[in-house]
Coordinates of C-alpha atoms in Angstrom, one line a residue:
M574 CA 40.9 15.8 -63.6
T575 CA 39.0 12.7 -64.5
A576 CA 35.9 12.8 -66.7
P577 CA 32.5 12.1 -65.1
S578 CA 31.1 8.6 -65.5
W579 CA 28.6 9.9 -68.1
Y580 CA 31.2 11.1 -70.5
P581 CA 31.7 9.0 -73.7
K582 CA 34.7 6.7 -73.7
P583 CA 37.5 7.7 -76.1
E584 CA 37.1 4.6 -78.3
T585 CA 33.4 5.3 -78.8
L586 CA 33.9 8.6 -80.6
P587 CA 33.6 8.5 -84.4
G588 CA 36.5 8.4 -86.9
V589 CA 39.7 10.3 -86.2
L590 CA 38.2 11.8 -83.0
A591 CA 38.7 8.5 -81.3
L592 CA 42.4 8.7 -82.0
I593 CA 42.6 12.3 -80.9
A594 CA 40.7 11.4 -77.6
Q595 CA 43.1 8.6 -76.9
V596 CA 46.1 10.9 -77.3
V597 CA 44.9 14.2 -75.9
G598 CA 41.6 13.6 -74.2
I599 CA 37.9 13.7 -74.8
D600 CA 37.4 17.4 -74.3
A601 CA 40.1 18.2 -77.0
A602 CA 38.6 15.7 -79.4
L603 CA 35.1 17.1 -79.0
R604 CA 36.5 20.6 -79.5
V605 CA 38.1 19.4 -82.8
G606 CA 34.8 17.9 -83.8
Q607 CA 33.0 21.2 -83.0
V608 CA 35.4 23.4 -84.9
A609 CA 36.3 21.1 -87.9
G610 CA 33.4 18.7 -87.9
G611 CA 32.0 17.9 -91.4
Q612 CA 35.0 19.3 -93.1
Q613 CA 37.6 17.4 -95.1
K614 CA 41.1 18.0 -93.6
Y615 CA 44.6 16.9 -94.5
M616 CA 46.4 14.8 -92.0
P617 CA 50.1 15.4 -92.6
M618 CA 53.0 13.0 -91.9
P619 CA 54.3 13.5 -88.3
D620 CA 57.5 15.3 -89.4
K621 CA 55.5 17.7 -91.5
V622 CA 53.3 18.9 -88.6
G623 CA 54.1 22.5 -87.8
P624 CA 52.5 25.3 -85.9
N625 CA 50.4 26.4 -88.8
T626 CA 48.6 23.1 -89.5
W627 CA 44.9 23.0 -88.7
L628 CA 45.3 20.3 -86.0
S629 CA 48.2 21.9 -84.2
K630 CA 46.2 25.2 -84.0
L631 CA 43.5 23.3 -82.2
I632 CA 45.4 20.9 -79.9
G633 CA 49.0 22.0 -80.0
V634 CA 52.0 21.0 -82.1
K635 CA 53.3 18.2 -79.8
A636 CA 49.8 16.6 -79.5
A637 CA 49.2 17.0 -83.3
R638 CA 52.5 15.1 -84.0
L639 CA 51.5 12.3 -81.7
V640 CA 48.1 12.0 -83.4
A641 CA 49.7 12.0 -86.8
A642 CA 52.2 9.3 -85.7
R643 CA 49.3 7.2 -84.3
H644 CA 47.4 7.7 -87.5
L645 CA 50.4 6.5 -89.5
K646 CA 50.7 3.4 -87.3
A647 CA 47.0 2.7 -87.9
G648 CA 47.6 2.1 -91.6
A649 CA 48.0 5.4 -93.3
V650 CA 50.9 5.3 -95.9
K651 CA 51.4 9.0 -96.1
G652 CA 49.5 12.2 -95.4
E653 CA 45.8 11.8 -96.5
L654 CA 42.5 13.7 -96.5
L655 CA 40.2 12.9 -93.7
L656 CA 36.5 13.6 -93.1
V657 CA 36.4 15.0 -89.6
P658 CA 33.1 13.9 -87.8
S659 CA 31.3 16.6 -85.8
A660 CA 30.4 14.3 -82.8
S661 CA 27.3 16.4 -82.3
V662 CA 25.5 13.4 -80.7
E663 CA 28.1 13.1 -78.0
R664 CA 28.4 16.9 -77.5
N665 CA 24.6 17.1 -77.0
A666 CA 24.6 14.2 -74.5
I667 CA 27.3 15.9 -72.5
A668 CA 25.5 19.2 -72.5
V669 CA 22.2 17.7 -71.5
R670 CA 23.6 15.6 -68.7
T671 CA 25.7 18.5 -67.4
L672 CA 22.6 20.7 -67.1
W673 CA 20.6 17.8 -65.6
I674 CA 23.1 16.4 -63.1
Q675 CA 25.2 19.3 -62.1
R676 CA 22.8 22.2 -62.4
G677 CA 19.4 20.6 -61.7
Y678 CA 17.6 21.9 -64.8
S679 CA 14.2 20.5 -65.7
I680 CA 13.6 18.7 -69.0
N681 CA 11.7 21.7 -70.4
Q682 CA 14.6 24.1 -69.4
I683 CA 17.2 21.8 -71.1
S684 CA 15.2 21.4 -74.3
G685 CA 14.6 25.2 -74.5
E686 CA 18.2 26.1 -73.8
L687 CA 19.8 23.5 -76.1
H688 CA 17.1 23.5 -78.8
L689 CA 16.6 19.8 -78.6
A690 CA 13.4 17.8 -78.8
R691 CA 11.8 17.0 -75.4
H692 CA 11.8 13.3 -76.0
R693 CA 15.5 13.4 -77.0
V694 CA 16.3 15.1 -73.7
K695 CA 14.2 12.5 -71.8
E696 CA 16.2 9.7 -73.5
L697 CA 19.5 11.3 -72.5
V698 CA 18.7 11.9 -68.9
E699 CA 16.9 8.5 -68.3
G700 CA 18.6 6.6 -65.5
W701 CA 20.7 9.6 -64.3
P702 CA 19.9 11.2 -60.9
K703 CA 18.8 14.8 -61.1
G704 CA 21.1 17.3 -59.4
N705 CA 20.1 20.1 -57.1
G706 CA 22.0 22.9 -58.8
G707 CA 24.2 23.5 -55.8
P708 CA 26.5 21.5 -53.6
A709 CA 26.4 17.7 -53.7
L710 CA 23.3 16.3 -52.0
E711 CA 25.5 14.6 -49.3
E712 CA 27.1 17.9 -48.4
A713 CA 23.8 19.7 -48.3
A714 CA 22.2 17.3 -45.9
D715 CA 21.3 19.0 -42.6
P716 CA 19.3 17.1 -40.1
G717 CA 17.4 20.2 -39.0
R718 CA 16.2 21.0 -42.5
C719 CA 13.6 19.4 -44.7
P720 CA 15.3 17.4 -47.5
A721 CA 12.6 18.4 -50.0
C722 CA 12.5 22.2 -49.5
G723 CA 15.5 23.0 -47.3
R724 CA 13.4 24.9 -44.7
R725 CA 13.3 24.3 -41.0
H726 CA 9.9 22.9 -40.0
P727 CA 8.7 22.9 -36.4
A728 CA 9.0 19.5 -34.7
K729 CA 6.0 17.4 -34.9
R730 CA 4.0 17.0 -31.7
L731 CA 2.4 13.8 -30.7
R732 CA -1.4 14.4 -30.8
L733 CA -4.1 12.0 -30.0
S734 CA -6.3 11.2 -32.9
D735 CA -9.6 11.8 -30.9
H736 CA -9.8 13.8 -27.8
R737 CA -12.6 11.6 -26.4
Q738 CA -10.4 8.5 -26.5
M739 CA -8.0 7.8 -23.8
S740 CA -4.6 6.3 -24.6
L741 CA -3.7 3.3 -22.5
P742 CA -0.3 1.6 -22.4
L743 CA -0.3 -1.8 -24.1
A744 CA -0.1 -4.8 -21.8
A745 CA 3.1 -6.8 -21.9
A746 CA 2.8 -10.0 -23.9
P747 CA 2.7 -13.2 -21.8
P748 CA 6.0 -15.2 -21.8
R749 CA 6.3 -18.0 -24.3
G750 CA 5.2 -21.3 -23.1
A751 CA 2.7 -19.9 -20.6
G752 CA -0.5 -21.5 -21.6
A753 CA -3.9 -20.0 -21.4
I754 CA -5.8 -20.5 -18.1

């Protein structure tokens, strides 16, 4: 499954999370940031990664070995202590845009549910279309229903604006080139 266009790119995540996102994916990297964010963790050598290391418990042994090998290629001499960023800014942006785009929540509902300031929510949803909380708008389109409220309204009848006025058909325009008499 591909990530939506409003997800952060792997290279934009802070610190070691960018490396994890390139190897395993953005969701796994954000989960690592949520669980281990703000903590100092030991990144072992690839051959020392086992099922009991902190990273393999979060993303699996094979993926943890790949991350450790990439970290070693990036300039680490041997295992070292890392400060794992929390990526709370990116996680908040994803949560806000998910509620806005996919569920159709209002700005007040989002700020109340996620405990974020209203102006921060407005910044995060600016430029993104609001969802309807149901199927995609293209799928929901029904020609017999009102696009605003979804109800079936009676067909509009042509009414004369004033019952005392008589409506006359418009005269056809004279052909071009025919001069005035």
